[in-house]
CSV table of C-alpha atoms in Angstrom, one decimal:
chain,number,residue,atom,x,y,z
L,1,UNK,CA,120.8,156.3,141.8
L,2,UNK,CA,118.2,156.9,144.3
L,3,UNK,CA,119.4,155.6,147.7
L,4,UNK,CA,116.8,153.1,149.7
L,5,UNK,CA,115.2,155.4,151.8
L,6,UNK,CA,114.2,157.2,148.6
L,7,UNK,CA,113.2,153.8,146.8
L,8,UNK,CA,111.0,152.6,150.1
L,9,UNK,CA,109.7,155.6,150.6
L,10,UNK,CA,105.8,155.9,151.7
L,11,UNK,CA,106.4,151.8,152.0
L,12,UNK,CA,105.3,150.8,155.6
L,13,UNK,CA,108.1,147.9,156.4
L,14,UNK,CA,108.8,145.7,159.6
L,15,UNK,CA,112.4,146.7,161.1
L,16,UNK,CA,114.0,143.6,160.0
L,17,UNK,CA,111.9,143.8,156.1
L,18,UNK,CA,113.7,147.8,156.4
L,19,UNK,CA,116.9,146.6,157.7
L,20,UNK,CA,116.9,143.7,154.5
L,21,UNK,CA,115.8,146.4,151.9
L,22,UNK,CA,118.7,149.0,153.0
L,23,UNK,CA,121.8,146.3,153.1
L,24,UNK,CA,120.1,144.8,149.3
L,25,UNK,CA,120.1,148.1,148.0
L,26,UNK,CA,123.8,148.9,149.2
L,27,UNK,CA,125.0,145.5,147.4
L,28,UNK,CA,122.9,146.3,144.2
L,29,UNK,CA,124.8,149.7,144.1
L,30,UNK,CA,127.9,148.0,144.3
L,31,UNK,CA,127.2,145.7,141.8
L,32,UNK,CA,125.8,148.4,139.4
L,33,UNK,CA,129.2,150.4,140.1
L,34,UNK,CA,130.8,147.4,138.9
L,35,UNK,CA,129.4,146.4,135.9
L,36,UNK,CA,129.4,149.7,134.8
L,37,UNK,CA,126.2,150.8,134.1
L,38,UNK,CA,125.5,153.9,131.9
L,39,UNK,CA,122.2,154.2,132.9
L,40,UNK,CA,120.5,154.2,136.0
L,41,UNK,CA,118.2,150.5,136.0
L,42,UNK,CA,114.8,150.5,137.6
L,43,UNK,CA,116.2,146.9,139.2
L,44,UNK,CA,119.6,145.4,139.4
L,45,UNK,CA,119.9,141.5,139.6
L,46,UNK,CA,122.5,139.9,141.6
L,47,UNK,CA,123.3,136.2,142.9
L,48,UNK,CA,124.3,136.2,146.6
L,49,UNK,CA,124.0,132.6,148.6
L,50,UNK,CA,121.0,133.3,151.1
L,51,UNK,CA,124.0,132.2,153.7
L,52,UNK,CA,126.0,135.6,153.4
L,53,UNK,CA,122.9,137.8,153.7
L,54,UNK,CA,121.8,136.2,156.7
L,55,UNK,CA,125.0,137.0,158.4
L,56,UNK,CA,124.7,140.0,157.0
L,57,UNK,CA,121.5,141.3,158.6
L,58,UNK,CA,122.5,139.0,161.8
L,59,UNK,CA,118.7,136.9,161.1
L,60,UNK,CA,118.0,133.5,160.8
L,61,UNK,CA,117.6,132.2,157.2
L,62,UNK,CA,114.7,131.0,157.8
L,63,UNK,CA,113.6,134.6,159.4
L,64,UNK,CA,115.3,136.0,156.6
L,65,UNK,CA,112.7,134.4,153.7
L,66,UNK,CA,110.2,135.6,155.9
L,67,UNK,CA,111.4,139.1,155.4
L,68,UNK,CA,112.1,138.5,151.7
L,69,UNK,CA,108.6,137.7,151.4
L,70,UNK,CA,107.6,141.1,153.1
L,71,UNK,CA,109.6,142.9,150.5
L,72,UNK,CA,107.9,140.9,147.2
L,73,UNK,CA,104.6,142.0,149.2
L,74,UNK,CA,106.2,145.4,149.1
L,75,UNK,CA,106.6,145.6,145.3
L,76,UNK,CA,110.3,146.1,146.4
L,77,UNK,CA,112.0,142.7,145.9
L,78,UNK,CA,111.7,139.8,143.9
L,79,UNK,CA,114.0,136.7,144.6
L,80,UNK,CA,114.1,133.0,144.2
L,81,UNK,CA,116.4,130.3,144.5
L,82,UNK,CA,118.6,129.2,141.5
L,83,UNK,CA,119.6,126.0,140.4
L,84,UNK,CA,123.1,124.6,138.8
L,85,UNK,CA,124.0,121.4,137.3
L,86,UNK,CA,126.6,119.5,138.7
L,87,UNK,CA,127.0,116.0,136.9
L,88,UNK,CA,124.0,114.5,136.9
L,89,UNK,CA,122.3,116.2,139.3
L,90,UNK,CA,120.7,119.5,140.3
L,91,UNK,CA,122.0,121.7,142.8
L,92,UNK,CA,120.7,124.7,144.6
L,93,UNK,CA,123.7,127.0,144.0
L,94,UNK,CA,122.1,130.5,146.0
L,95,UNK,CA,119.6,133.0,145.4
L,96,UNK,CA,118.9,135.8,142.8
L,97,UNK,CA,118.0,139.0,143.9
L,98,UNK,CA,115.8,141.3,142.0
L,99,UNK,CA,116.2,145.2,143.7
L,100,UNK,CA,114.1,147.8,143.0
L,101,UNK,CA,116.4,150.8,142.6
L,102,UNK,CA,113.6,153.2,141.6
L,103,UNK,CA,110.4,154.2,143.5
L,104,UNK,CA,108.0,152.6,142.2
L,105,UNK,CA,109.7,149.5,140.0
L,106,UNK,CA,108.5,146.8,140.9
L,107,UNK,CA,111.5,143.9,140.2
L,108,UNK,CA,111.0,140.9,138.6
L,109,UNK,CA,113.5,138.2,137.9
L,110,UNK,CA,112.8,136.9,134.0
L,111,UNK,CA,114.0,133.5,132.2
L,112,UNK,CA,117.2,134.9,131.4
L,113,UNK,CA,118.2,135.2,134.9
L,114,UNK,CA,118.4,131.4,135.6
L,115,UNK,CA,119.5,130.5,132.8
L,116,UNK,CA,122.5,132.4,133.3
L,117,UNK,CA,125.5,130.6,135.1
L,118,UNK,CA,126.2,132.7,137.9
L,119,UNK,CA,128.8,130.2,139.8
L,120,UNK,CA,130.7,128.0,137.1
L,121,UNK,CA,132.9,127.0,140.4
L,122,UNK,CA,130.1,125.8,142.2
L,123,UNK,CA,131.0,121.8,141.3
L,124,UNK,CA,134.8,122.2,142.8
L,125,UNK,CA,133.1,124.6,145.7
L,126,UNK,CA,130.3,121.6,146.4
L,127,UNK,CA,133.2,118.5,146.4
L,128,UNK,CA,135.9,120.5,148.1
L,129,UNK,CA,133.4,121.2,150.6
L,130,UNK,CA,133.9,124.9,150.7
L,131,UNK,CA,131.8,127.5,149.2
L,132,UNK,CA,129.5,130.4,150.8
L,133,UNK,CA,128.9,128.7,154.0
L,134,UNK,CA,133.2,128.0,154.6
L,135,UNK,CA,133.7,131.6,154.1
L,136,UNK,CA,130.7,133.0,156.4
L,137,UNK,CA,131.7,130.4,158.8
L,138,UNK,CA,135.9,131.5,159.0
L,139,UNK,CA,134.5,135.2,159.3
L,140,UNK,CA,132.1,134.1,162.0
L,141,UNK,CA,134.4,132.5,164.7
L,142,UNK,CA,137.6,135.0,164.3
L,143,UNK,CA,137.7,137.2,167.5
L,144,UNK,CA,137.1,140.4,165.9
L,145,UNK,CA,134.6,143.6,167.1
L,146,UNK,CA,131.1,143.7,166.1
L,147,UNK,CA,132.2,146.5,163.3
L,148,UNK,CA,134.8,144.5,162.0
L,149,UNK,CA,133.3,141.9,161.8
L,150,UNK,CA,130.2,143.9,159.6
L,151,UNK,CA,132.9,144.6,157.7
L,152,UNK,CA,134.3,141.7,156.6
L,153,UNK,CA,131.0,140.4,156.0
L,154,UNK,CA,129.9,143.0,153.8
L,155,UNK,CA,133.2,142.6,151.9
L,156,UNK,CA,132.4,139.0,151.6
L,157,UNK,CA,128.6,140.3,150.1
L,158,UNK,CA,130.0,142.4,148.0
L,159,UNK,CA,132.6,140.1,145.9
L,160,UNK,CA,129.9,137.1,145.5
L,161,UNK,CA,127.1,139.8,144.4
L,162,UNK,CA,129.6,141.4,142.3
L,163,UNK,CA,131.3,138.3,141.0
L,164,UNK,CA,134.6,139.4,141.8
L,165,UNK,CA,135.6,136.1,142.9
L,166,UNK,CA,135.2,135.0,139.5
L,167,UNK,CA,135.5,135.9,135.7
L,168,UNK,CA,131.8,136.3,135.5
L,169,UNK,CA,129.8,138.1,133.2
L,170,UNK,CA,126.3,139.9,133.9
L,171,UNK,CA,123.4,138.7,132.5
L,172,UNK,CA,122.2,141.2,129.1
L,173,UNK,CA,119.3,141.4,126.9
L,174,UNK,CA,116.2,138.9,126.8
L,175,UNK,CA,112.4,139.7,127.2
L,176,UNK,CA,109.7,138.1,128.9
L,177,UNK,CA,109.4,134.4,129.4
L,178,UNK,CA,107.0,132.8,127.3
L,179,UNK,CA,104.6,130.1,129.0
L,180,UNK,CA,106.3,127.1,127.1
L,181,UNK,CA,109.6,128.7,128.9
L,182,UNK,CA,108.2,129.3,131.9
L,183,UNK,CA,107.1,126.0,132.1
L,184,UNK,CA,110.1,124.7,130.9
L,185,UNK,CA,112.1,126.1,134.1
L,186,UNK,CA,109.9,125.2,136.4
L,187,UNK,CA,110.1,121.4,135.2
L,188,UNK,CA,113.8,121.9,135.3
L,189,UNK,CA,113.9,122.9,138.9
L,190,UNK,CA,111.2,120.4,140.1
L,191,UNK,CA,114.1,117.4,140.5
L,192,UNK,CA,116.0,119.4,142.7
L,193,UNK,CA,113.1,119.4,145.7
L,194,UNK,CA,113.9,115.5,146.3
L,195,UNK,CA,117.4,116.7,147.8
L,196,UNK,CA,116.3,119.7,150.2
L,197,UNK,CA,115.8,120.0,153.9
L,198,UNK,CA,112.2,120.0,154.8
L,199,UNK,CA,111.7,123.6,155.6
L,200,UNK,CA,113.4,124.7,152.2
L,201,UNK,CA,111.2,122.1,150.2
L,202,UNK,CA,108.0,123.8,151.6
L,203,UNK,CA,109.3,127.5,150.5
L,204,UNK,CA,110.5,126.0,147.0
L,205,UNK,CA,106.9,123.8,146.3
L,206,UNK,CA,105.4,127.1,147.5
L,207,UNK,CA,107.2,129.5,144.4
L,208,UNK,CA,107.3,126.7,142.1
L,209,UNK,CA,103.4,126.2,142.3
L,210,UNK,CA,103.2,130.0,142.4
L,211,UNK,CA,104.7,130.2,139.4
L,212,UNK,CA,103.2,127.5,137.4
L,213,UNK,CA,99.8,129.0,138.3
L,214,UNK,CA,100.8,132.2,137.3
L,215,UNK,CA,102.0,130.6,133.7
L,216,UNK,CA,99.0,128.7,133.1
L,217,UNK,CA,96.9,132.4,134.0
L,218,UNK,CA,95.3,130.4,136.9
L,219,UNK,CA,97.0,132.2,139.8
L,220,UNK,CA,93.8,130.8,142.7
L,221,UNK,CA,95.0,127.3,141.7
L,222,UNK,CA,98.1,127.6,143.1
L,223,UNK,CA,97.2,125.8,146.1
L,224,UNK,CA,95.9,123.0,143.7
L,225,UNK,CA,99.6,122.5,142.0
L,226,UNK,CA,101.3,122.8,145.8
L,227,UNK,CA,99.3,119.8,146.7
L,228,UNK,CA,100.0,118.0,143.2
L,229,UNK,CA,103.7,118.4,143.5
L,230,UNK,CA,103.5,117.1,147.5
L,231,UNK,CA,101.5,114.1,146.2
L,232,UNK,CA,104.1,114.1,143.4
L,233,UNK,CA,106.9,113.7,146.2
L,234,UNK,CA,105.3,111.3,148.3
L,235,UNK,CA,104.9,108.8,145.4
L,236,UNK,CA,108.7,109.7,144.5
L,237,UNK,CA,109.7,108.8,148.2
L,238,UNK,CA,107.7,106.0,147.7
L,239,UNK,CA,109.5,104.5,144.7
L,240,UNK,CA,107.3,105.3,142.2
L,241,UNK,CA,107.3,108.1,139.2
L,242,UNK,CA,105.4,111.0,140.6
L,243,UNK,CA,107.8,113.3,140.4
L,244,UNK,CA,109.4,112.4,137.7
L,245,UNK,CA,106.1,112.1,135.5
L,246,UNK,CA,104.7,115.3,137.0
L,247,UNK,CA,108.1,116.7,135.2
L,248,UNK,CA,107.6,114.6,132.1
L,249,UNK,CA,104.1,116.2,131.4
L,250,UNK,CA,105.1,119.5,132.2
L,251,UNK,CA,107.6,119.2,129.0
L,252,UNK,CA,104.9,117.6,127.3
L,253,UNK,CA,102.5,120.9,128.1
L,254,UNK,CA,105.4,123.2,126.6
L,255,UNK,CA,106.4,121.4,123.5
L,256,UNK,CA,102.0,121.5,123.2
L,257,UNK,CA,102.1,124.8,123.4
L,258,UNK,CA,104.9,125.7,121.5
L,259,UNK,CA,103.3,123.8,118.6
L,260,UNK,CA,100.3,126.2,119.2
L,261,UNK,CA,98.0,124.2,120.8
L,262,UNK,CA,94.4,126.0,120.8
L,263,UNK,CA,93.4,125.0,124.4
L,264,UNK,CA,91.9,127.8,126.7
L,265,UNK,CA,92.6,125.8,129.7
L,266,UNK,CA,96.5,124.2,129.6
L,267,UNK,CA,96.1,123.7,133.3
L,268,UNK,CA,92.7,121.6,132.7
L,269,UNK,CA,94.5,119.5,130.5
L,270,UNK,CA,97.7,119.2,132.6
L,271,UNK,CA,95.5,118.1,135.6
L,272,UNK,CA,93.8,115.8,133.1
L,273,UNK,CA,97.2,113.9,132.6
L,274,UNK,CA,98.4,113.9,135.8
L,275,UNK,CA,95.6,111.9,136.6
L,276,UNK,CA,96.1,109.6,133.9
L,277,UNK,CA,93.6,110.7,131.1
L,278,UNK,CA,95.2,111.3,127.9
């Protein structure tokens, strides 16, 4: 395969956005080495807790969405949060990572992707209060060098990317998402931005509206469904249904559409109900 200089070529990237990029690509080698792939993929998808890359590259992870960001821009990445059931509830459980491992594919992470379950320990790693953040944290404050402590680090990286930790199997197969799908996850993940820290709510209403104006083939409204889903979590906060009723009509819209509704406008008629017209 193509190493990253050779994937990012004639890309103009910040240092950190390059320095992201190269230690991605590494992992998505490693991963492809393990699953044994018999042909080279334009994109490898991995799940990696946004914890263990930040060590990694030695940024923020806060800094290090930024970069993320840089590399969507880029046509070179494409990564989002994903989410995992644990009881009742729904949990962000890390972050998928789409690599380009050819010039010129751009990555993009498809319904498959989250449906998969990428961490089926994730419930005893949640209660037992260990996890990602344990294991960056024990490599963190052992006196070791600089390089051994890259090391270890990208050991770590590579046996959550590659799922070594675990009997895991890779995500095969699927096609694209269809709308009523797409709309589907996104009503599936909107729960889960009631239990986030500020900063990480803000970055998740931002893809989530993203997304569901790209679905509805309205992508300048995205600003629109932001503000909707803020008003949505205000009302929740609040102790009323927003959020929960903004999730109740986006099943409604799918099961509409899936029954081949013949609107030109779903998001017309979603903003319709969300206002309270029928």
């Amino acid at each position: 395969m193509p190493n990253a200089d050779t994937v990012r070529q004639g890309v103009r990237l910040s240092r950190g956005a390059a320095l992201l990029f190269d230690e991605l690509h590494r992992l998505a080698c490693h991963v492809a080495q393990v699953r044994a792939y018999t042909v080279a993929p334009g994109q490898v998808v991995y799940h990696l807790p946004a914890v263990i890359v930040a060590a990694l590259v030695g940024y923020s992870e806060r800094h290090l969405y930024r970069l993320a960001d840089e590399l969507r821009a880029a046509g070179l990445l494409d990564e989002r949060g994903h989410v995992a059931t644990v009881g009742h509830m729904r949990r962000y459980d890390g972050t998928l990572w789409a690599v380009s491992m050819k010039s010129g594919a751009a990555p993009r992470l498809r319904w498959q992707d989250f449906q998969h379950d990428w961490r089926p320990d994730f419930a005893a790693d949640l209660h037992g209060e260990s996890g990602a953040w344990h294991e960056v944290q024990s490599v963190m404050s052992e006196p070791l060098a600089f390089q051994e402590k890259q090391e270890r680090l990208g050991d770590l990286a590579k046996s959550w990317a590659a799922a070594t930790r675990t009997p895991k199997s890779p995500v095969e197969g699927g096609s694209d998402m269809t709308p009523e799908r797409a709309l589907g996850v996104i009503a599936a993940d909107l729960p889960a931005l009631l239990h986030l820290h500020p900063r990480q709510r803000h970055r998740e209403v931002s893809r989530l509206a993203a997304d569901l104006a790209a679905t509805l083939q309205e992508p300048e409204r995205r600003k629109q469904w932001a503000r909707a889903m803020y008003r949505a979590l205000a009302e929740e906060h609040e102790q009323r249904a927003g959020l929960t009723y903004f999730t109740a009509q986006l099943y409604r819209l799918a099961a509409d559409l899936r029954e081949g509704a013949p609107w030109r406008k779903a998001g017309a008629v979603l903003t319709a109900r969300l206002n309270g017209v029928s």
